[in-house]
Amino acid sequence: MIKPGNILLPLLLHVAVTVAHGQQTVFGLFRNNVNLGDKYYRDKDYLNALKLYKEATRRDPDVRLRVARCYYSLKEYTQSVFYYDRYLQEKRSLPWSDMYSYAEVQAATGNYKTAIEYYQKHLANKQDDALAMRKVWRLSNIRYLYEDSAHISVHPLSLNTGYGELCAVPYGSRIVFMSNRKEAGLVEKVNASINAPFYKLYSARVLSGDDKNGHQYDKAVPFSKALASRLNAGPVAFYDKEQKMVFVASARETGNSGRRSLQLFFAEWKNGEWTETMPFPYNSRHHSFSDPTISEDGKVLYFSSDMGGGVGGKDLYKSTLVDNTWTQPQNLGETVNTPYDEAFPFLHQNRTLYFASNGHPGMGGLDIFETAITAEGYSEPRNAGYPINTSYDDFGLVVDSLDAHGYFSSNRKNGGYNDDLYEVEMDIQTYPVNIAGVVKMKEHAWSDSSALTLLTHTRVYLIDKLRNTTVYESTTDGKGNFSVIVPYFSEYMIRVVTDDGKESVVVLEIPKHQRQISAHEIVFVKDTF
């Protein structure tokens, strides 16, 4: 007869082996997740890497560092800060290789003091990093980027949705932009790298409103049926009186990484529709070409690319059309490009290049810069300042011929999760400014404009409409001429008072640019006195 004690030992041994085997299996799955996540991360497939890393954080807090790096690469800076901070709570310090990235995400979320601290920790081990030095200086003197803020107004577009809208460009009486919004009734193809529908091009007609208070827009509609079949479409740049364009679309074949690169294509308006004419000859399945801007004559093309041989990250390139052939793309060099990302160029009047960068010192994330195009190359980039730039990603600025009105994109709303479209009105007049002109009067509103009389020796008052105060007084001379000094940016009116005490008021529009200054002719109607 077998005693109970003789049965117990083998049973316990079996349980112990089973538990040990189970632990080994769980640990193996954990390591497999981390290793596979590392592979995705090396392949820049950050979303799939993130999913595996987040599962693994339950067993190893050290993996939080990998999660933070993924969110940094995905430009989800708030989440990156969160996981970096979780890691710091347990480890008390970061690896040196993460000091710069942590400074970047702190700057991108507006925590400038902490950002400066970690840029300096990075510099303690890399004292020759001139870029980090410049970023410390910029954040320590961030007030300078607010100096022109009173002269710039920014408004979100009514076209924005809970999805991404970006890269608006004027097109006749409309604007064309990118969006990954969902369309009702359609089966959407999903971009796995961001877990959202692919971007498509839309257009909307500009309706009522003005530059100062923002415009309203008609319902957005798909821009071109001919381009709708592409997985990803946009941005776009028009030229040749908007009869031609260059646009971005996904490559038709995958590269070595198994993903489709972005490529440049040309199209022409023919027979009432856009027809693709040719690809850019230097397109590659292994590197992306995106964010085109082109001269009006179609002979100078700028774009962004991550092709090899550059300064680092995404760089800006230039190609010229010579004898109907595009020249080998030329890197714009280290004055413009940095080891990080430069993208979304916009060529303005063939004299200025606007672009976005997270390498040049700014307010955090992508900032918008401008560089002058000279015979020697490019000037030192200048930060556009607040409110065009913020601590979030700001990019894709396009402006009109006077540098007065334009559009740009930003993820400043909702903690940086979605890109939105903004319009910007820029008053770059310098103050004080002298405004001169002549004051005239006609008998009735319906009178012929040729029947005008000069208002001589009449008191003229410059009134700040917003503050309801008189800021300057003058008197017209014997020929009705006057001169006033506008002391600062605001909204103004001119009030005239005649010798017999009658008065009237008109709005005075201040030119946005110094080169627009000319003699004002101010006409009052006698009926209004």
Coordinates of C-alpha atoms in Angstrom, one line a residue, residues 49-528:
A49 CA 7.1 49.3 -31.9
L50 CA 5.0 51.4 -29.4
K51 CA 2.3 48.8 -29.1
L52 CA 4.8 46.1 -28.2
Y53 CA 6.8 48.3 -25.8
K54 CA 3.6 49.4 -23.9
E55 CA 2.7 45.7 -23.4
A56 CA 6.2 45.0 -22.0
T57 CA 6.2 48.0 -19.6
R58 CA 4.0 45.9 -17.2
R59 CA 6.9 43.7 -16.5
D60 CA 9.9 46.0 -16.9
P61 CA 9.8 49.7 -16.1
D62 CA 13.0 50.2 -18.1
V63 CA 11.0 49.7 -21.3
R64 CA 9.3 53.0 -20.5
L65 CA 12.4 54.7 -22.0
R66 CA 11.7 53.0 -25.3
V67 CA 8.0 54.1 -25.1
A68 CA 9.2 57.7 -24.5
R69 CA 11.5 57.5 -27.5
C70 CA 8.7 56.2 -29.7
Y71 CA 6.4 59.1 -28.7
Y72 CA 9.2 61.5 -29.4
S73 CA 9.7 60.1 -32.9
L74 CA 5.9 60.2 -33.5
K75 CA 6.0 63.9 -32.3
E76 CA 3.5 63.2 -29.5
Y77 CA 5.5 65.3 -27.1
T78 CA 3.1 65.3 -24.1
Q79 CA 3.1 61.5 -24.0
S80 CA 6.9 61.4 -24.5
V81 CA 7.3 63.7 -21.4
F82 CA 4.9 61.5 -19.4
Y83 CA 6.9 58.3 -20.0
Y84 CA 10.3 60.0 -19.6
D85 CA 9.1 61.3 -16.3
R86 CA 7.8 57.9 -15.2
Y87 CA 11.3 56.5 -16.0
L88 CA 13.0 59.3 -14.0
Q89 CA 10.8 58.6 -11.0
E90 CA 12.4 55.2 -10.7
K91 CA 15.9 55.6 -12.2
R92 CA 16.5 59.3 -11.1
S93 CA 18.6 60.0 -14.2
L94 CA 18.5 59.5 -17.9
P95 CA 21.1 57.9 -20.2
W96 CA 23.2 60.7 -21.7
S97 CA 21.9 59.7 -25.2
D98 CA 18.4 60.7 -24.1
M99 CA 19.3 64.1 -22.6
Y100 CA 18.9 66.0 -25.8
S101 CA 15.6 64.3 -26.7
Y102 CA 14.2 65.0 -23.2
A103 CA 15.2 68.7 -23.6
E104 CA 13.4 68.7 -27.0
V105 CA 10.1 67.3 -25.7
Q106 CA 10.2 69.7 -22.7
A107 CA 10.7 72.7 -25.0
A108 CA 7.9 71.4 -27.3
T109 CA 5.5 71.3 -24.3
G110 CA 6.6 74.8 -23.2
N111 CA 8.7 73.7 -20.2
Y112 CA 11.6 76.0 -21.1
K113 CA 13.4 75.9 -17.7
T114 CA 13.6 72.1 -17.7
A115 CA 14.5 72.1 -21.4
I116 CA 17.5 74.5 -20.7
E117 CA 18.6 72.3 -17.8
Y118 CA 18.8 69.1 -20.0
Y119 CA 20.3 70.9 -23.0
Q120 CA 23.1 71.9 -20.5
K121 CA 23.4 68.3 -19.2
H122 CA 23.7 67.2 -22.8
L123 CA 26.4 69.8 -23.4
A124 CA 28.3 68.6 -20.3
N125 CA 29.2 65.5 -22.4
K126 CA 29.2 67.2 -25.8
Q127 CA 30.7 70.6 -25.3
D128 CA 31.1 71.3 -29.0
D129 CA 27.4 71.0 -29.9
A130 CA 26.9 74.5 -31.3
L131 CA 23.2 73.8 -32.1
A132 CA 22.4 72.9 -28.4
M133 CA 24.3 76.0 -27.3
R134 CA 22.1 78.1 -29.6
K135 CA 19.0 76.5 -28.3
V136 CA 20.0 77.3 -24.8
W137 CA 20.5 80.9 -25.8
R138 CA 17.2 81.1 -27.7
L139 CA 15.1 79.7 -24.8
S140 CA 16.9 81.9 -22.3
N141 CA 16.0 84.9 -24.5
I142 CA 12.6 83.7 -25.7
R143 CA 11.1 87.1 -25.0
Y144 CA 12.6 88.4 -28.3
L145 CA 10.3 86.0 -30.3
Y146 CA 7.3 87.9 -28.8
E147 CA 8.4 91.3 -30.0
D148 CA 6.2 91.4 -33.1
S149 CA 3.2 89.5 -31.7
A150 CA 1.1 92.7 -31.6
H151 CA 1.4 93.0 -35.4
I152 CA 0.3 89.5 -36.2
S153 CA -3.2 87.9 -35.8
V154 CA -3.9 84.2 -36.2
H155 CA -7.2 82.5 -36.6
P156 CA -8.1 78.8 -36.9
L157 CA -10.1 77.9 -40.0
S158 CA -13.7 76.8 -39.8
L159 CA -12.7 73.8 -42.0
N160 CA -10.8 72.1 -39.2
T161 CA -12.2 68.7 -37.9
G162 CA -11.2 66.2 -35.3
Y163 CA -8.8 64.7 -37.9
G164 CA -5.8 66.3 -39.4
E165 CA -5.9 69.3 -41.8
L166 CA -2.7 70.8 -43.1
C167 CA -0.8 72.5 -45.9
A168 CA -3.4 74.9 -47.3
V169 CA -2.5 76.8 -50.5
P170 CA -4.6 79.4 -52.3
Y171 CA -6.2 78.3 -55.6
G172 CA -8.2 81.0 -57.3
S173 CA -11.1 81.8 -55.0
R174 CA -10.6 78.6 -53.1
I175 CA -7.9 76.9 -51.0
V176 CA -6.6 73.4 -51.4
F177 CA -5.5 71.4 -48.4
M178 CA -4.7 67.9 -47.1
S179 CA -7.0 66.0 -44.6
N180 CA -7.3 62.5 -43.3
R181 CA -10.9 63.0 -42.3
K182 CA -13.3 60.1 -42.7
E183 CA -15.8 60.4 -45.5
A184 CA -19.3 59.1 -44.7
G185 CA -20.3 56.0 -46.7
L186 CA -16.8 55.2 -47.9
V187 CA -14.5 52.3 -46.9
E188 CA -11.3 54.1 -45.9
K189 CA -7.8 52.7 -46.4
V190 CA -5.9 53.1 -43.2
N191 CA -2.3 54.2 -42.9
A192 CA -0.9 51.7 -40.4
S193 CA 2.0 54.0 -39.4
I194 CA -0.4 56.5 -37.8
N195 CA -3.5 54.3 -37.5
A196 CA -5.7 56.8 -39.4
P197 CA -7.0 57.2 -43.0
F198 CA -4.5 58.3 -45.6
Y199 CA -4.4 62.0 -46.5
K200 CA -6.3 63.2 -49.5
L201 CA -6.6 66.6 -51.1
Y202 CA -9.7 68.8 -50.5
S203 CA -10.7 72.2 -51.7
A204 CA -13.1 74.8 -50.2
R205 CA -14.3 78.2 -51.5
V206 CA -13.4 81.3 -49.5
L207 CA -16.7 83.0 -48.4
S208 CA -17.3 86.0 -46.2
G209 CA -15.0 87.6 -43.7
D210 CA -11.8 89.6 -43.8
D211 CA -8.1 89.1 -43.1
K212 CA -8.4 90.8 -39.7
N213 CA -11.2 88.7 -38.3
G214 CA -10.8 85.5 -40.3
H215 CA -12.7 84.1 -43.3
Q216 CA -15.5 81.6 -43.6
Y217 CA -15.3 78.8 -46.0
D218 CA -17.8 76.7 -48.0
K219 CA -18.0 72.9 -47.4
A220 CA -14.8 71.1 -48.3
V221 CA -15.0 68.7 -51.3
P222 CA -12.5 66.3 -52.8
F223 CA -10.1 68.2 -55.0
S224 CA -9.5 65.9 -57.9
K225 CA -11.0 62.6 -58.9
A226 CA -7.8 61.8 -60.9
L227 CA -5.7 61.9 -57.7
A228 CA -8.2 60.2 -55.4
S229 CA -7.0 56.7 -56.2
R230 CA -3.5 57.4 -54.6
L231 CA -3.0 56.1 -51.1
N232 CA -1.6 59.4 -49.9
A233 CA -2.0 62.7 -51.8
G234 CA -0.6 66.1 -50.9
P235 CA 0.8 68.7 -50.3
V236 CA 0.5 70.5 -53.6
A237 CA 2.1 73.6 -55.2
F238 CA 0.5 75.4 -58.2
Y239 CA 2.4 77.4 -60.9
D240 CA 2.0 78.8 -64.5
K241 CA -1.2 80.7 -63.6
E242 CA -2.5 77.7 -61.7
Q243 CA -2.7 75.6 -64.8
K244 CA 0.0 73.3 -63.6
M245 CA 1.0 71.8 -60.3
V246 CA 3.5 69.5 -58.5
F247 CA 2.1 67.3 -55.8
V248 CA 3.1 64.5 -53.4
A249 CA 1.7 61.0 -53.6
S250 CA 2.7 57.5 -52.3
A251 CA 4.9 55.4 -54.5
R252 CA 3.1 52.7 -56.4
E253 CA 5.7 50.1 -55.2
T254 CA 7.1 49.4 -51.7
G255 CA 10.8 49.9 -50.9
N256 CA 13.2 47.6 -49.0
S257 CA 11.4 48.5 -45.7
G258 CA 8.1 47.2 -47.0
R259 CA 6.6 50.7 -46.9
R260 CA 5.7 53.1 -49.7
S261 CA 7.9 56.2 -49.9
L262 CA 6.5 59.6 -50.8
Q263 CA 7.2 60.9 -54.3
L264 CA 6.8 64.0 -56.5
F265 CA 4.6 64.2 -59.5
F266 CA 3.6 66.9 -62.0
A267 CA 0.1 67.5 -63.4
E268 CA -1.6 69.8 -65.8
W269 CA -5.2 71.2 -66.1
K270 CA -6.5 69.7 -69.4
N271 CA -10.1 69.4 -70.7
G272 CA -11.6 70.4 -67.4
E273 CA -9.6 68.0 -65.1
W274 CA -6.2 67.5 -63.7
T275 CA -4.0 65.0 -65.6
E276 CA -0.8 63.6 -64.2
T277 CA 2.0 64.3 -66.7
M278 CA 5.2 62.9 -65.3
P279 CA 7.0 61.9 -62.1
F280 CA 10.0 63.7 -60.8
P281 CA 12.9 61.8 -62.3
Y282 CA 14.8 61.4 -59.0
N283 CA 12.0 59.8 -57.1
S284 CA 13.0 56.7 -55.1
R285 CA 11.3 53.7 -53.6
H286 CA 13.7 53.9 -50.6
H287 CA 13.6 57.6 -49.7
S288 CA 10.8 60.1 -49.6
F289 CA 10.5 63.3 -51.6
S290 CA 7.8 65.7 -50.3
D291 CA 6.6 69.2 -49.6
P292 CA 7.3 70.8 -53.0
T293 CA 7.3 74.5 -53.8
I294 CA 8.0 75.8 -57.3
S295 CA 8.6 79.1 -59.0
E296 CA 5.8 80.6 -61.1
D297 CA 7.6 79.8 -64.3
G298 CA 8.1 76.2 -63.2
K299 CA 11.9 76.2 -63.5
V300 CA 13.0 76.1 -59.8
L301 CA 11.8 73.4 -57.5
Y302 CA 12.4 73.1 -53.8
F303 CA 11.4 70.1 -51.7
S304 CA 12.2 68.1 -48.6
S305 CA 13.8 64.6 -48.6
D306 CA 15.4 62.1 -46.3
M307 CA 17.7 60.8 -49.1
G308 CA 21.3 59.8 -48.1
G309 CA 24.2 62.2 -48.2
G310 CA 22.4 65.1 -46.5
V311 CA 23.2 67.0 -43.3
G312 CA 20.8 64.7 -41.4
G313 CA 17.1 63.9 -40.9
K314 CA 15.0 65.5 -43.6
D315 CA 16.9 68.2 -45.6
L316 CA 15.8 70.8 -48.1
Y317 CA 16.9 70.4 -51.7
K318 CA 16.7 72.4 -55.0
S319 CA 16.4 71.3 -58.6
T320 CA 16.4 73.5 -61.7
L321 CA 14.7 72.8 -65.1
V322 CA 17.4 73.2 -67.8
D323 CA 16.5 72.3 -71.4
N324 CA 13.4 70.4 -70.1
T325 CA 15.5 68.3 -67.8
W326 CA 15.5 68.5 -64.0
T327 CA 19.0 68.9 -62.6
Q328 CA 20.4 66.6 -59.9
P329 CA 18.9 67.8 -56.5
Q330 CA 21.3 70.1 -54.7
N331 CA 21.3 70.2 -50.9
L332 CA 20.8 73.7 -49.5
G333 CA 23.7 73.2 -47.2
E334 CA 24.3 73.7 -43.5
T335 CA 23.2 77.3 -43.3
V336 CA 19.6 76.0 -43.9
N337 CA 19.8 72.3 -43.0
T338 CA 20.6 70.8 -39.6
P339 CA 21.2 67.2 -38.4
Y340 CA 17.4 67.2 -37.6
D341 CA 14.4 67.9 -39.8
E342 CA 13.8 70.7 -42.3
A343 CA 10.6 70.5 -44.3
F344 CA 7.6 72.4 -45.8
P345 CA 9.5 75.0 -47.9
F346 CA 7.6 77.8 -49.6
L347 CA 9.3 80.0 -52.2
H348 CA 8.1 83.6 -52.0
Q349 CA 8.8 86.0 -54.9
N350 CA 11.9 84.0 -55.8
R351 CA 13.7 86.0 -53.1
T352 CA 12.7 84.3 -49.8
L353 CA 12.3 80.7 -48.7
Y354 CA 10.1 80.0 -45.7
F355 CA 10.5 76.5 -44.1
A356 CA 9.9 74.6 -40.9
S357 CA 12.7 73.2 -38.8
N358 CA 13.1 71.5 -35.4
G359 CA 16.9 71.8 -35.7
H360 CA 17.3 75.6 -35.7
P361 CA 16.7 77.3 -32.3
G362 CA 13.1 78.1 -31.7
M363 CA 10.1 77.9 -29.4
G364 CA 9.9 74.0 -29.4
G365 CA 8.9 71.4 -31.9
L366 CA 8.8 72.5 -35.6
D367 CA 9.1 76.3 -36.0
I368 CA 8.7 78.4 -39.1
F369 CA 11.8 80.2 -40.4
E370 CA 12.7 82.4 -43.3
T371 CA 15.9 82.7 -45.2
A372 CA 16.8 85.2 -48.0
I373 CA 18.0 83.7 -51.3
T374 CA 21.2 85.5 -52.4
A375 CA 23.8 85.2 -55.1
E376 CA 26.1 83.6 -52.4
G377 CA 23.5 81.2 -51.2
Y378 CA 21.1 81.6 -48.2
S379 CA 21.1 84.0 -45.2
E380 CA 21.0 82.9 -41.6
P381 CA 17.4 81.7 -41.0
R382 CA 15.2 84.0 -39.0
N383 CA 12.5 82.7 -36.6
A384 CA 9.0 84.0 -37.5
G385 CA 8.2 84.4 -33.8
Y386 CA 5.0 84.2 -31.9
P387 CA 2.0 83.8 -32.6
I388 CA 3.0 82.0 -35.8
N389 CA 5.3 79.8 -33.8
T390 CA 4.5 78.2 -30.5
S391 CA 6.1 75.4 -28.4
Y392 CA 4.1 72.9 -30.6
D393 CA 4.7 72.0 -34.3
D394 CA 4.1 75.0 -36.6
F395 CA 4.8 74.5 -40.3
G396 CA 3.6 74.9 -43.9
L397 CA 3.5 78.7 -44.1
V398 CA 2.4 80.2 -47.4
V399 CA 1.9 84.0 -47.8
D400 CA 0.6 86.4 -50.5
S401 CA 2.8 88.6 -52.6
L402 CA 2.8 91.4 -50.0
D403 CA 3.8 89.1 -47.1
A404 CA 0.6 90.3 -45.5
H405 CA -1.8 87.3 -45.4
G406 CA -1.3 83.6 -45.5
Y407 CA -2.0 80.1 -44.2
F408 CA 0.0 77.7 -42.0
S409 CA -0.5 74.5 -40.0
S410 CA -0.1 73.7 -36.3
N411 CA -0.9 71.1 -33.7
R412 CA -1.0 73.7 -30.9
K413 CA -4.6 72.7 -30.1
N414 CA -5.6 69.7 -28.0
G415 CA -2.1 69.0 -26.7
G416 CA -0.6 68.5 -30.1
Y417 CA -2.6 65.5 -31.2
N418 CA -4.0 66.8 -34.5
D419 CA -2.8 69.3 -37.1
D420 CA -5.1 72.2 -37.9
L421 CA -5.2 75.0 -40.5
Y422 CA -4.7 78.6 -39.5
E423 CA -4.7 81.9 -41.4
V424 CA -2.4 84.7 -40.5
E425 CA -2.6 88.4 -41.0
M426 CA 0.7 90.2 -40.7
D427 CA 1.1 94.0 -40.1
I428 CA 4.8 94.4 -40.5
Q429 CA 4.7 98.2 -40.6
T430 CA 7.2 99.8 -38.3
Y431 CA 6.1 102.5 -35.8
P432 CA 5.9 105.4 -35.4
V433 CA 5.0 106.0 -39.1
N434 CA 4.1 109.3 -40.8
I435 CA 0.9 109.4 -42.8
A436 CA 0.4 112.4 -45.1
G437 CA -2.4 113.3 -47.5
V438 CA -5.0 115.8 -48.5
V439 CA -8.5 116.4 -47.0
K440 CA -11.4 117.2 -49.4
M441 CA -15.2 117.5 -49.2
K442 CA -18.1 117.0 -51.6
E443 CA -21.6 118.4 -51.0
H444 CA -23.6 115.1 -51.2
A445 CA -22.8 111.4 -51.2
W446 CA -24.3 111.1 -54.7
S447 CA -22.3 114.1 -56.0
D448 CA -19.8 113.7 -58.8
S449 CA -16.4 113.0 -57.5
S450 CA -15.0 115.8 -59.7
A451 CA -16.9 118.4 -57.6
L452 CA -14.6 118.3 -54.6
T453 CA -13.4 121.3 -52.5
L454 CA -10.3 121.4 -50.3
L455 CA -10.7 121.6 -46.6
T456 CA -8.1 124.2 -45.7
H457 CA -6.9 125.2 -42.2
T458 CA -9.1 122.5 -40.7
R459 CA -8.2 120.7 -37.5
V460 CA -7.3 117.0 -37.9
Y461 CA -7.4 114.5 -35.0
L462 CA -5.9 111.0 -35.2
I463 CA -8.0 108.7 -32.9
D464 CA -7.1 105.3 -31.6
K465 CA -10.4 103.6 -32.1
L466 CA -9.7 100.7 -29.8
R467 CA -8.6 102.9 -26.9
N468 CA -11.1 105.7 -27.8
T469 CA -8.4 108.4 -27.4
T470 CA -6.8 111.1 -29.5
V471 CA -3.1 110.3 -30.1
Y472 CA -2.2 113.1 -32.5
E473 CA -3.5 116.5 -33.7
S474 CA -2.7 118.5 -36.8
T475 CA -4.1 121.2 -39.1
T476 CA -4.4 121.2 -42.9
D477 CA -2.5 123.9 -44.8
G478 CA -3.8 126.2 -47.4
K479 CA -4.0 123.4 -50.0
G480 CA -5.8 120.9 -47.7
N481 CA -2.6 118.9 -47.0
F482 CA -2.1 117.3 -43.6
S483 CA 0.4 115.1 -41.8
V484 CA -0.1 112.9 -38.7
I485 CA 2.3 110.6 -36.8
V486 CA 0.8 107.1 -36.1
P487 CA 2.6 106.1 -32.8
Y488 CA 1.8 102.3 -32.7
F489 CA -0.2 99.5 -34.2
S490 CA -3.9 99.8 -33.6
E491 CA -7.2 100.7 -35.5
Y492 CA -7.4 104.4 -36.3
M493 CA -9.9 107.1 -37.4
I494 CA -9.5 110.6 -38.7
R495 CA -11.8 113.3 -37.2
V496 CA -11.9 116.7 -38.8
V497 CA -13.4 119.8 -37.2
T498 CA -14.1 122.9 -39.4
D499 CA -13.8 126.5 -38.3
D500 CA -17.6 126.7 -37.6
G501 CA -17.3 123.6 -35.2
K502 CA -18.8 121.0 -37.6
E503 CA -17.0 117.7 -37.5
S504 CA -17.0 114.3 -39.2
V505 CA -15.1 111.0 -38.9
V506 CA -13.7 108.5 -41.3
V507 CA -11.7 105.3 -40.9
L508 CA -7.9 105.5 -41.6
E509 CA -6.4 102.3 -43.0
I510 CA -2.7 102.1 -42.1
P511 CA -0.6 100.5 -44.8
K512 CA 0.8 97.1 -43.8
H513 CA 4.2 97.7 -45.4
Q514 CA 6.4 100.7 -45.6
R515 CA 6.6 100.4 -49.4
Q516 CA 2.8 101.0 -49.6
I517 CA 3.1 104.5 -48.0
S518 CA 1.5 107.1 -50.3
A519 CA -0.4 110.3 -50.1
H520 CA -3.9 109.6 -48.7
E521 CA -6.9 111.4 -50.2
I522 CA -9.6 111.6 -47.5
V523 CA -13.0 112.7 -48.7
F524 CA -15.7 113.9 -46.4
V525 CA -19.4 114.3 -47.4
K526 CA -20.9 117.6 -46.3
D527 CA -24.2 115.9 -45.5
T528 CA -22.4 114.0 -42.7

